[in-house]
mmCIF file of C-alpha atoms and ligand atoms in Angstrom:
data_model
loop_
_atom_site.group_PDB
_atom_site.id
_atom_site.type_symbol
_atom_site.label_atom_id
_atom_site.label_comp_id
_atom_site.label_asym_id
_atom_site.label_seq_id
_atom_site.Cartn_x
_atom_site.Cartn_y
_atom_site.Cartn_z
ATOM 1 C CA MET A 2 -258.466 -22.185 -193.494
ATOM 2 C CA ALA A 3 -256.881 -20.897 -196.860
ATOM 3 C CA LEU A 4 -257.481 -24.236 -198.527
ATOM 4 C CA CYS A 5 -261.114 -23.984 -197.420
ATOM 5 C CA ALA A 6 -261.491 -20.611 -199.189
ATOM 6 C CA VAL A 7 -259.991 -22.022 -202.303
ATOM 7 C CA MET A 8 -262.131 -24.862 -202.287
ATOM 8 C CA LEU A 9 -265.117 -22.784 -201.800
ATOM 9 C CA GLN A 10 -264.049 -20.707 -204.530
ATOM 10 C CA ILE A 11 -263.687 -23.877 -206.648
ATOM 11 C CA LEU A 12 -267.135 -24.831 -205.848
ATOM 12 C CA LYS A 13 -268.746 -21.558 -206.536
ATOM 13 C CA SER A 14 -266.913 -21.674 -210.123
ATOM 14 C CA ARG A 15 -268.286 -24.966 -210.713
ATOM 15 C CA SER A 16 -271.651 -24.051 -210.073
ATOM 16 C CA GLY A 17 -271.077 -21.161 -212.361
ATOM 17 C CA CYS A 18 -271.828 -18.249 -210.168
ATOM 18 C CA GLY A 19 -268.251 -17.824 -208.723
ATOM 19 C CA ALA A 20 -266.106 -14.775 -209.558
ATOM 20 C CA TRP A 21 -263.948 -16.875 -211.904
ATOM 21 C CA GLY A 22 -267.000 -18.245 -213.594
ATOM 22 C CA ARG A 23 -268.160 -14.903 -214.197
ATOM 23 C CA LEU A 24 -264.784 -13.676 -215.443
ATOM 24 C CA LEU A 25 -264.550 -16.584 -217.881
ATOM 25 C CA GLN A 26 -268.093 -15.990 -219.359
ATOM 26 C CA ARG A 27 -267.237 -12.358 -219.685
ATOM 27 C CA GLN A 28 -263.922 -13.118 -221.419
ATOM 28 C CA SER A 29 -265.496 -15.644 -223.793
ATOM 29 C CA SER A 30 -268.796 -14.025 -224.807
ATOM 30 C CA SER A 31 -267.862 -10.426 -224.851
ATOM 31 C CA GLY A 32 -266.151 -8.393 -227.736
ATOM 32 C CA VAL A 33 -263.915 -5.437 -227.360
ATOM 33 C CA TYR A 34 -266.535 -2.620 -227.933
ATOM 34 C CA SER A 35 -269.893 -1.697 -226.179
ATOM 35 C CA SER A 36 -272.135 1.412 -225.787
ATOM 36 C CA VAL A 37 -269.271 2.565 -223.430
ATOM 37 C CA HIS A 38 -267.387 3.303 -226.715
ATOM 38 C CA ALA A 39 -270.248 4.775 -228.364
ATOM 39 C CA PHE A 40 -270.710 1.693 -230.322
ATOM 40 C CA ASP A 41 -274.335 1.317 -231.398
ATOM 41 C CA GLU A 42 -274.626 -2.329 -232.474
ATOM 42 C CA ALA A 43 -278.162 -2.077 -233.945
ATOM 43 C CA GLU A 44 -277.282 0.893 -236.022
ATOM 44 C CA ILE A 45 -274.239 -0.865 -237.798
ATOM 45 C CA ARG A 46 -276.208 -4.156 -238.081
ATOM 46 C CA GLU A 47 -279.161 -2.361 -240.130
ATOM 47 C CA LYS A 48 -276.440 -0.629 -242.255
ATOM 48 C CA LEU A 49 -274.737 -3.934 -242.989
ATOM 49 C CA GLN A 50 -277.766 -5.849 -243.811
ATOM 50 C CA ALA A 51 -278.607 -3.165 -246.620
ATOM 51 C CA PHE A 52 -275.762 -5.214 -248.462
ATOM 52 C CA PRO A 53 -277.186 -8.623 -248.713
ATOM 53 C CA GLY A 54 -275.767 -11.728 -250.638
ATOM 54 C CA GLY A 55 -274.094 -15.057 -249.585
ATOM 55 C CA SER A 56 -274.507 -16.739 -246.229
ATOM 56 C CA ILE A 57 -272.296 -18.156 -243.390
ATOM 57 C CA ASP A 58 -273.409 -21.589 -242.905
ATOM 58 C CA LEU A 59 -272.984 -23.588 -239.608
ATOM 59 C CA PHE A 60 -272.957 -27.451 -239.439
ATOM 60 C CA LYS A 61 -272.515 -28.768 -235.944
ATOM 61 C CA GLN A 62 -271.673 -32.558 -236.092
ATOM 62 C CA ASP A 63 -272.090 -35.246 -233.484
ATOM 63 C CA SER A 64 -268.160 -35.615 -233.224
ATOM 64 C CA GLY A 65 -268.128 -32.353 -231.484
ATOM 65 C CA ILE A 66 -266.653 -30.636 -234.618
ATOM 66 C CA ALA A 67 -268.679 -27.688 -236.207
ATOM 67 C CA VAL A 68 -267.875 -26.503 -239.726
ATOM 68 C CA LEU A 69 -268.534 -22.872 -240.546
ATOM 69 C CA THR A 70 -268.424 -22.127 -244.181
ATOM 70 C CA VAL A 71 -268.045 -18.652 -245.868
ATOM 71 C CA ASN A 72 -270.429 -19.165 -248.718
ATOM 72 C CA ASN A 73 -270.496 -16.395 -251.666
ATOM 73 C CA PRO A 74 -268.796 -18.382 -254.502
ATOM 74 C CA SER A 75 -269.933 -16.091 -257.236
ATOM 75 C CA ARG A 76 -267.666 -13.362 -255.582
ATOM 76 C CA MET A 77 -264.960 -15.588 -254.428
ATOM 77 C CA ASN A 78 -266.546 -15.731 -250.785
ATOM 78 C CA ALA A 79 -266.208 -11.926 -250.430
ATOM 79 C CA LEU A 80 -268.052 -11.013 -247.120
ATOM 80 C CA SER A 81 -271.186 -8.889 -247.824
ATOM 81 C CA GLY A 82 -272.717 -6.830 -245.020
ATOM 82 C CA GLY A 83 -275.414 -9.450 -244.711
ATOM 83 C CA MET A 84 -272.835 -12.042 -244.242
ATOM 84 C CA MET A 85 -270.921 -10.056 -241.519
ATOM 85 C CA VAL A 86 -274.344 -10.012 -239.571
ATOM 86 C CA ASP A 87 -274.716 -13.691 -240.156
ATOM 87 C CA LEU A 88 -271.360 -14.412 -238.803
ATOM 88 C CA GLU A 89 -272.097 -12.638 -235.520
ATOM 89 C CA GLU A 90 -275.058 -14.858 -235.271
ATOM 90 C CA ARG A 91 -273.242 -18.050 -235.961
ATOM 91 C CA VAL A 92 -270.666 -17.116 -233.376
ATOM 92 C CA SER A 93 -273.395 -16.627 -230.793
ATOM 93 C CA GLU A 94 -274.855 -19.842 -231.592
ATOM 94 C CA LEU A 95 -271.260 -21.539 -231.070
ATOM 95 C CA GLU A 96 -271.005 -19.817 -227.783
ATOM 96 C CA ASN A 97 -273.925 -21.665 -226.455
ATOM 97 C CA TRP A 98 -272.920 -24.976 -228.062
ATOM 98 C CA THR A 99 -272.215 -27.056 -224.963
ATOM 99 C CA ASP A 100 -271.174 -30.294 -226.704
ATOM 100 C CA GLY A 101 -268.716 -28.532 -229.054
ATOM 101 C CA LYS A 102 -264.929 -29.165 -228.904
ATOM 102 C CA GLY A 103 -263.772 -28.074 -232.434
ATOM 103 C CA LEU A 104 -264.316 -25.605 -235.144
ATOM 104 C CA ILE A 105 -263.225 -25.629 -238.872
ATOM 105 C CA LEU A 106 -263.656 -22.347 -240.656
ATOM 106 C CA CYS A 107 -263.486 -22.797 -244.455
ATOM 107 C CA GLY A 108 -264.888 -21.287 -247.728
ATOM 108 C CA ALA A 109 -267.292 -22.738 -250.314
ATOM 109 C CA ALA A 110 -266.061 -23.808 -253.680
ATOM 110 C CA GLU A 111 -262.462 -24.544 -252.684
ATOM 111 C CA THR A 112 -261.464 -20.945 -252.089
ATOM 112 C CA PHE A 113 -261.393 -19.230 -248.548
ATOM 113 C CA CYS A 114 -262.523 -15.640 -248.650
ATOM 114 C CA SER A 115 -261.741 -12.555 -250.941
ATOM 115 C CA GLY A 116 -262.055 -10.020 -248.100
ATOM 116 C CA SER A 117 -265.048 -7.572 -247.768
ATOM 117 C CA ASP A 118 -267.424 -7.251 -250.581
ATOM 118 C CA LEU A 119 -265.969 -4.461 -252.532
ATOM 119 C CA ASN A 120 -269.385 -3.290 -253.618
ATOM 120 C CA ALA A 121 -270.444 -2.974 -249.982
ATOM 121 C CA VAL A 122 -267.090 -1.198 -249.311
ATOM 122 C CA ARG A 123 -267.660 1.319 -251.917
ATOM 123 C CA ALA A 124 -271.151 2.373 -250.384
ATOM 124 C CA ILE A 125 -269.590 2.851 -246.999
ATOM 125 C CA SER A 126 -266.198 4.318 -247.830
ATOM 126 C CA ASN A 127 -266.287 7.110 -245.319
ATOM 127 C CA PRO A 128 -264.190 7.004 -242.066
ATOM 128 C CA GLN A 129 -267.241 6.967 -239.642
ATOM 129 C CA ASP A 130 -268.808 3.858 -241.151
ATOM 130 C CA GLY A 131 -265.477 2.227 -241.740
ATOM 131 C CA MET A 132 -264.834 2.405 -238.017
ATOM 132 C CA LYS A 133 -268.260 1.252 -237.022
ATOM 133 C CA MET A 134 -267.682 -1.678 -239.336
ATOM 134 C CA SER A 135 -264.288 -2.273 -237.810
ATOM 135 C CA MET A 136 -265.833 -2.370 -234.416
ATOM 136 C CA PHE A 137 -268.439 -4.806 -235.366
ATOM 137 C CA MET A 138 -266.042 -7.143 -237.100
ATOM 138 C CA GLN A 139 -263.430 -6.937 -234.188
ATOM 139 C CA ASN A 140 -266.185 -7.805 -231.743
ATOM 140 C CA THR A 141 -267.317 -10.801 -233.768
ATOM 141 C CA LEU A 142 -263.798 -12.169 -234.720
ATOM 142 C CA THR A 143 -262.697 -11.583 -231.032
ATOM 143 C CA ARG A 144 -265.572 -13.670 -229.879
ATOM 144 C CA LEU A 145 -264.644 -16.310 -232.574
ATOM 145 C CA LEU A 146 -261.162 -16.635 -231.248
ATOM 146 C CA ARG A 147 -262.384 -16.788 -227.598
ATOM 147 C CA LEU A 148 -264.995 -19.720 -228.249
ATOM 148 C CA PRO A 149 -264.228 -22.649 -225.989
ATOM 149 C CA LEU A 150 -263.525 -24.527 -229.176
ATOM 150 C CA ILE A 151 -260.318 -25.505 -230.686
ATOM 151 C CA SER A 152 -260.460 -23.680 -234.118
ATOM 152 C CA VAL A 153 -258.631 -24.114 -237.274
ATOM 153 C CA ALA A 154 -259.096 -22.105 -240.593
ATOM 154 C CA LEU A 155 -258.892 -24.382 -243.554
ATOM 155 C CA VAL A 156 -257.478 -22.217 -246.435
ATOM 156 C CA GLU A 157 -258.036 -23.224 -249.939
ATOM 157 C CA GLY A 158 -257.419 -21.078 -252.767
ATOM 158 C CA ARG A 159 -257.187 -17.446 -251.588
ATOM 159 C CA ALA A 160 -257.596 -15.766 -248.327
ATOM 160 C CA LEU A 161 -257.117 -11.940 -249.274
ATOM 161 C CA GLY A 162 -257.496 -8.743 -247.188
ATOM 162 C CA GLY A 163 -260.327 -9.445 -244.708
ATOM 163 C CA GLY A 164 -260.179 -13.155 -245.745
ATOM 164 C CA ALA A 165 -256.539 -13.309 -244.415
ATOM 165 C CA GLU A 166 -257.735 -11.438 -241.383
ATOM 166 C CA LEU A 167 -260.280 -13.974 -240.760
ATOM 167 C CA THR A 168 -257.761 -16.837 -240.731
ATOM 168 C CA THR A 169 -256.066 -15.160 -237.742
ATOM 169 C CA ALA A 170 -259.456 -15.342 -235.752
ATOM 170 C CA CYS A 171 -258.778 -19.236 -235.354
ATOM 171 C CA ASP A 172 -256.216 -20.960 -233.114
ATOM 172 C CA PHE A 173 -254.561 -22.675 -236.263
ATOM 173 C CA ARG A 174 -254.445 -22.373 -239.939
ATOM 174 C CA LEU A 175 -254.052 -25.409 -242.332
ATOM 175 C CA MET A 176 -253.273 -24.545 -245.956
ATOM 176 C CA ALA A 177 -253.924 -26.397 -249.117
ATOM 177 C CA SER A 178 -250.776 -26.872 -251.090
ATOM 178 C CA ASP A 179 -251.756 -24.202 -253.817
ATOM 179 C CA SER A 180 -253.298 -21.889 -251.269
ATOM 180 C CA VAL A 181 -252.265 -18.186 -250.533
ATOM 181 C CA ILE A 182 -252.850 -15.811 -247.696
ATOM 182 C CA GLN A 183 -252.036 -12.359 -248.557
ATOM 183 C CA PHE A 184 -252.825 -9.196 -246.635
ATOM 184 C CA VAL A 185 -253.649 -7.094 -249.652
ATOM 185 C CA HIS A 186 -254.734 -4.016 -247.595
ATOM 186 C CA LYS A 187 -251.934 -2.026 -248.709
ATOM 187 C CA HIS A 188 -252.735 -2.259 -252.187
ATOM 188 C CA MET A 189 -256.343 -0.942 -251.311
ATOM 189 C CA GLY A 190 -254.724 1.987 -249.488
ATOM 190 C CA LEU A 191 -255.812 0.300 -246.189
ATOM 191 C CA VAL A 192 -254.582 -1.400 -243.163
ATOM 192 C CA PRO A 193 -256.132 -4.284 -241.470
ATOM 193 C CA GLY A 194 -259.403 -3.077 -239.425
ATOM 194 C CA TRP A 195 -260.808 -6.498 -238.175
ATOM 195 C CA GLY A 196 -258.196 -7.057 -235.599
ATOM 196 C CA GLY A 197 -256.034 -9.067 -238.057
ATOM 197 C CA GLY A 198 -253.071 -6.847 -237.830
ATOM 198 C CA ALA A 199 -252.960 -7.304 -233.731
ATOM 199 C CA ARG A 200 -253.682 -10.845 -234.033
ATOM 200 C CA LEU A 201 -251.201 -11.343 -236.847
ATOM 201 C CA VAL A 202 -248.299 -9.855 -234.730
ATOM 202 C CA ARG A 203 -249.176 -12.371 -231.785
ATOM 203 C CA ILE A 204 -248.980 -15.197 -234.185
ATOM 204 C CA VAL A 205 -245.921 -14.377 -236.269
ATOM 205 C CA GLY A 206 -244.079 -11.680 -234.281
ATOM 206 C CA SER A 207 -243.832 -7.934 -235.318
ATOM 207 C CA GLN A 208 -240.841 -8.485 -237.657
ATOM 208 C CA ASN A 209 -242.824 -10.840 -239.961
ATOM 209 C CA ALA A 210 -246.198 -8.904 -239.482
ATOM 210 C CA LEU A 211 -244.360 -5.849 -240.740
ATOM 211 C CA LYS A 212 -243.097 -7.761 -243.712
ATOM 212 C CA LEU A 213 -246.362 -9.161 -244.324
ATOM 213 C CA LEU A 214 -248.392 -6.091 -244.298
ATOM 214 C CA GLY A 215 -245.696 -3.676 -245.603
ATOM 215 C CA GLY A 216 -244.988 -5.941 -248.673
ATOM 216 C CA ALA A 217 -248.489 -7.265 -248.914
ATOM 217 C CA LEU A 218 -246.528 -10.515 -249.409
ATOM 218 C CA LYS A 219 -248.092 -13.685 -250.829
ATOM 219 C CA VAL A 220 -247.815 -16.459 -248.094
ATOM 220 C CA ASP A 221 -248.025 -19.789 -249.632
ATOM 221 C CA PRO A 222 -247.822 -23.193 -247.473
ATOM 222 C CA LYS A 223 -243.918 -23.088 -247.443
ATOM 223 C CA LEU A 224 -243.557 -19.508 -246.211
ATOM 224 C CA GLY A 225 -246.597 -19.964 -243.989
ATOM 225 C CA LEU A 226 -244.931 -23.010 -242.144
ATOM 226 C CA GLN A 227 -241.551 -21.081 -241.879
ATOM 227 C CA ILE A 228 -243.044 -18.045 -240.292
ATOM 228 C CA GLY A 229 -245.627 -19.935 -238.023
ATOM 229 C CA LEU A 230 -248.729 -18.699 -239.909
ATOM 230 C CA ALA A 231 -249.456 -22.013 -241.196
ATOM 231 C CA ASP A 232 -249.571 -25.073 -238.672
ATOM 232 C CA GLY A 233 -249.898 -27.917 -241.418
ATOM 233 C CA VAL A 234 -250.596 -28.379 -245.158
ATOM 234 C CA VAL A 235 -253.531 -30.502 -246.422
ATOM 235 C CA GLU A 236 -252.541 -32.462 -249.496
ATOM 236 C CA ASP A 237 -254.332 -32.918 -252.838
ATOM 237 C CA ALA A 238 -256.029 -36.427 -253.149
ATOM 238 C CA GLN A 239 -253.671 -37.200 -256.192
ATOM 239 C CA THR A 240 -250.514 -36.586 -254.434
ATOM 240 C CA VAL A 241 -250.790 -39.025 -251.380
ATOM 241 C CA GLU A 242 -252.545 -42.225 -250.949
ATOM 242 C CA ALA A 243 -256.211 -41.756 -250.128
ATOM 243 C CA PRO A 244 -255.894 -38.775 -247.833
ATOM 244 C CA GLY A 245 -259.425 -37.885 -248.043
ATOM 245 C CA SER A 246 -260.906 -34.496 -249.020
ATOM 246 C CA HIS A 247 -259.186 -31.234 -247.539
ATOM 247 C CA LEU A 248 -262.044 -31.023 -244.961
ATOM 248 C CA GLU A 249 -261.439 -34.771 -243.919
ATOM 249 C CA GLN A 250 -257.900 -34.041 -243.476
ATOM 250 C CA ALA A 251 -258.613 -31.015 -241.438
ATOM 251 C CA GLU A 252 -261.065 -32.951 -239.314
ATOM 252 C CA LYS A 253 -258.282 -35.637 -238.767
ATOM 253 C CA TRP A 254 -255.553 -33.133 -237.782
ATOM 254 C CA LEU A 255 -257.935 -31.454 -235.451
ATOM 255 C CA GLY A 256 -259.128 -34.659 -233.997
ATOM 256 C CA THR A 257 -255.833 -35.122 -232.343
ATOM 257 C CA TYR A 258 -256.313 -32.223 -230.229
ATOM 258 C CA ILE A 259 -260.051 -32.612 -229.432
ATOM 259 C CA LYS A 260 -259.966 -36.143 -228.329
ATOM 260 C CA GLY A 261 -261.887 -36.515 -225.148
ATOM 261 C CA PRO A 262 -264.819 -35.149 -223.219
ATOM 262 C CA ALA A 263 -266.184 -31.646 -224.178
ATOM 263 C CA PRO A 264 -265.705 -29.945 -220.789
ATOM 264 C CA VAL A 265 -262.180 -30.980 -220.648
ATOM 265 C CA ILE A 266 -261.410 -29.830 -224.139
ATOM 266 C CA GLN A 267 -263.247 -26.561 -223.490
ATOM 267 C CA ALA A 268 -261.173 -26.246 -220.257
ATOM 268 C CA VAL A 269 -257.964 -26.635 -222.199
ATOM 269 C CA LYS A 270 -259.100 -23.808 -224.595
ATOM 270 C CA LYS A 271 -259.832 -21.551 -221.542
ATOM 271 C CA VAL A 272 -256.617 -22.036 -219.932
ATOM 272 C CA VAL A 273 -254.663 -21.387 -223.231
ATOM 273 C CA LEU A 274 -257.039 -18.508 -224.077
ATOM 274 C CA SER A 275 -256.590 -16.845 -220.599
ATOM 275 C CA GLY A 276 -252.738 -17.402 -220.847
ATOM 276 C CA ARG A 277 -252.693 -15.674 -224.332
ATOM 277 C CA GLU A 278 -255.002 -12.803 -223.224
ATOM 278 C CA LEU A 279 -254.577 -11.890 -219.619
ATOM 279 C CA PRO A 280 -251.759 -10.605 -217.466
ATOM 280 C CA LEU A 281 -249.998 -13.376 -215.668
ATOM 281 C CA SER A 282 -251.605 -12.948 -212.250
ATOM 282 C CA GLU A 283 -255.101 -12.781 -213.843
ATOM 283 C CA ALA A 284 -254.231 -15.793 -216.063
ATOM 284 C CA LEU A 285 -252.989 -17.835 -213.035
ATOM 285 C CA LYS A 286 -256.459 -17.057 -211.167
ATOM 286 C CA THR A 287 -258.444 -17.923 -214.189
ATOM 287 C CA GLU A 288 -256.490 -21.201 -214.566
ATOM 288 C CA MET A 289 -257.350 -21.943 -211.037
ATOM 289 C CA GLY A 290 -261.023 -21.468 -211.679
ATOM 290 C CA VAL A 291 -261.027 -23.547 -214.731
ATOM 291 C CA PHE A 292 -259.210 -26.268 -212.900
ATOM 292 C CA GLY A 293 -261.927 -26.256 -210.547
ATOM 293 C CA THR A 294 -264.394 -27.089 -212.974
ATOM 294 C CA VAL A 295 -262.656 -30.334 -213.980
ATOM 295 C CA TRP A 296 -260.953 -31.412 -210.809
ATOM 296 C CA GLY A 297 -263.042 -34.247 -209.295
ATOM 297 C CA GLY A 298 -265.317 -33.954 -212.363
ATOM 298 C CA PRO A 299 -266.557 -37.177 -214.161
ATOM 299 C CA ALA A 300 -263.663 -37.383 -216.415
ATOM 300 C CA ASN A 301 -261.161 -36.934 -213.759
ATOM 301 C CA LEU A 302 -262.820 -39.467 -211.538
ATOM 302 C CA GLN A 303 -263.168 -42.138 -214.126
ATOM 303 C CA ALA A 304 -259.417 -41.612 -215.146
ATOM 304 C CA LEU A 305 -258.541 -42.028 -211.426
ATOM 305 C CA ALA A 306 -260.659 -45.203 -211.038
ATOM 306 C CA SER A 307 -259.143 -46.709 -214.078
ATOM 307 C CA LYS A 308 -255.455 -46.365 -212.730
ATOM 308 C CA SER A 309 -254.243 -45.007 -216.239
ATOM 309 C CA LYS A 310 -250.685 -45.168 -217.171
ATOM 310 C CA HIS A 311 -249.352 -42.713 -219.877
ATOM 311 C CA LYS A 312 -246.736 -44.928 -221.652
HETATM 312 C C1 1VU B 3 -261.224 -5.550 -244.893
HETATM 313 C C2 1VU B 3 -260.569 -5.244 -246.248
HETATM 314 C C3 1VU B 3 -260.753 -5.938 -247.421
HETATM 315 O O1 1VU B 3 -261.038 -7.017 -247.434
HETATM 316 S S1 1VU B 3 -260.621 -5.149 -248.962
HETATM 317 C C4 1VU B 3 -260.866 -6.204 -250.125
HETATM 318 C C5 1VU B 3 -259.711 -7.125 -250.338
HETATM 319 N N1 1VU B 3 -259.960 -8.017 -251.421
HETATM 320 C C6 1VU B 3 -259.827 -7.721 -252.815
HETATM 321 O O2 1VU B 3 -259.398 -6.739 -253.235
HETATM 322 C C7 1VU B 3 -259.933 -8.911 -253.771
HETATM 323 C C8 1VU B 3 -260.169 -8.289 -254.972
HETATM 324 N N2 1VU B 3 -260.602 -9.372 -255.904
HETATM 325 C C9 1VU B 3 -259.315 -10.055 -256.531
HETATM 326 O O3 1VU B 3 -258.271 -9.674 -256.479
HETATM 327 C C10 1VU B 3 -259.902 -11.212 -257.465
HETATM 328 O O4 1VU B 3 -261.184 -11.330 -257.862
HETATM 329 C C11 1VU B 3 -259.470 -12.647 -256.743
HETATM 330 C C12 1VU B 3 -259.947 -12.969 -255.795
HETATM 331 C C13 1VU B 3 -257.888 -12.726 -256.979
HETATM 332 C C14 1VU B 3 -259.844 -13.656 -257.836
HETATM 333 O O5 1VU B 3 -259.544 -13.425 -259.324
HETATM 334 P P1 1VU B 3 -260.075 -14.307 -260.493
HETATM 335 O O6 1VU B 3 -259.898 -15.746 -260.161
HETATM 336 O O7 1VU B 3 -259.504 -13.946 -261.746
HETATM 337 O O8 1VU B 3 -261.696 -14.155 -260.358
HETATM 338 P P2 1VU B 3 -262.367 -12.728 -260.739
HETATM 339 O O9 1VU B 3 -261.766 -11.604 -260.268
HETATM 340 O O10 1VU B 3 -263.109 -12.835 -262.212
HETATM 341 O O11 1VU B 3 -263.617 -13.033 -259.451
HETATM 342 C C15 1VU B 3 -264.963 -13.616 -259.789
HETATM 343 C C16 1VU B 3 -265.906 -12.671 -259.453
HETATM 344 O O12 1VU B 3 -265.821 -12.507 -257.959
HETATM 345 C C17 1VU B 3 -265.819 -11.036 -257.817
HETATM 346 N N3 1VU B 3 -264.943 -10.718 -256.556
HETATM 347 C C18 1VU B 3 -263.915 -11.164 -256.275
HETATM 348 N N4 1VU B 3 -263.445 -10.677 -255.142
HETATM 349 C C19 1VU B 3 -264.495 -9.832 -254.678
HETATM 350 C C20 1VU B 3 -264.540 -8.795 -253.742
HETATM 351 N N5 1VU B 3 -263.737 -8.680 -252.669
HETATM 352 N N6 1VU B 3 -265.767 -8.118 -253.562
HETATM 353 C C21 1VU B 3 -266.700 -8.409 -254.509
HETATM 354 N N7 1VU B 3 -266.641 -9.165 -255.513
HETATM 355 C C22 1VU B 3 -265.458 -9.804 -255.687
HETATM 356 C C23 1VU B 3 -265.286 -10.446 -258.991
HETATM 357 O O13 1VU B 3 -265.746 -9.221 -259.145
HETATM 358 C C24 1VU B 3 -265.859 -11.305 -260.064
HETATM 359 O O14 1VU B 3 -267.297 -11.030 -260.365
HETATM 360 P P3 1VU B 3 -267.792 -10.756 -261.765
HETATM 361 O O15 1VU B 3 -267.810 -12.306 -262.255
HETATM 362 O O16 1VU B 3 -266.990 -10.010 -262.533
HETATM 363 O O17 1VU B 3 -269.147 -10.383 -261.581
#
């Protein structure tokens, strides 16, 4: 009888209308703040759009890997207000990409991002507007990290301030050999406000996070690998034999983790995401619901039919 109930739950979740299906949907497509927190998204959007310049470009590939590019090279890819709104729209697009498996976040012209556009920052440098921008960006970056895609930030050149925070909104970080990630907030009389502080603690632990933020330390690939902020290094074309461009190397690196059908890879991400974000009992229930979406599914049946061995 109990098994029947579980099966029923699985079938409901597979059809997308079960409690777990709804939980997952909520978890992946919602941010942190809503009108309950006096967050007026329309108001802050309008304010941000008053600071145009640059763009966030999305290129979805048949391989199932999308490339999201921070594009404002004349300002070292600083994020203008318009780009913050752009980023939210691209994340919405990715939330609806059923064939997607992976995401690479990078900057144009071989540098990652120099943080928020200081011209916009100066114009809204009062606590109220700052907190509204913080809520908007936290919502967007939380949704970015919660996408059912395995994501990697490809850091070339510099990732400074908000740019460093952006790197933490991906599952992984790959650094070019001469790149630097630096939480320069202290030098600006600030702390991270786009969720980068909280995410950094989860990535490198509180001791290392305190050092990186308190010292505004420059993290090069060596230090990045040592403390777990970086997951790999992409080489320059001259240093190894035909490694391809940094982007090609990042695609190859990501390829290992996204090989397989989209529903299975998305399920992998959802299971890890719930384990990362939810209390254990909730994470276990979510895992069961996700399991129900792949158990007896096309990829599972095909694997069973082929009597596969994992030598
Ligand atoms: C959320 C909190 C935050 O993100 S606070 C912002 C933190 N970011 C910063 O403080 C970065 C400030 N910029 C810098 O330190 C340097 O420009 C860096 C990025 C190191 C590059 O230095 P360098 O290679 O010498 O180039 P440069 O200074 O001549 O810059 C080229 C042009 O880009 C501009 N730029 C750069 N960063 C920003 C930014 N964050 N906002 C607005 N503009 C920026 C520079 O002003 C410069 O423009 P221009 O050629 O003088 O017109």
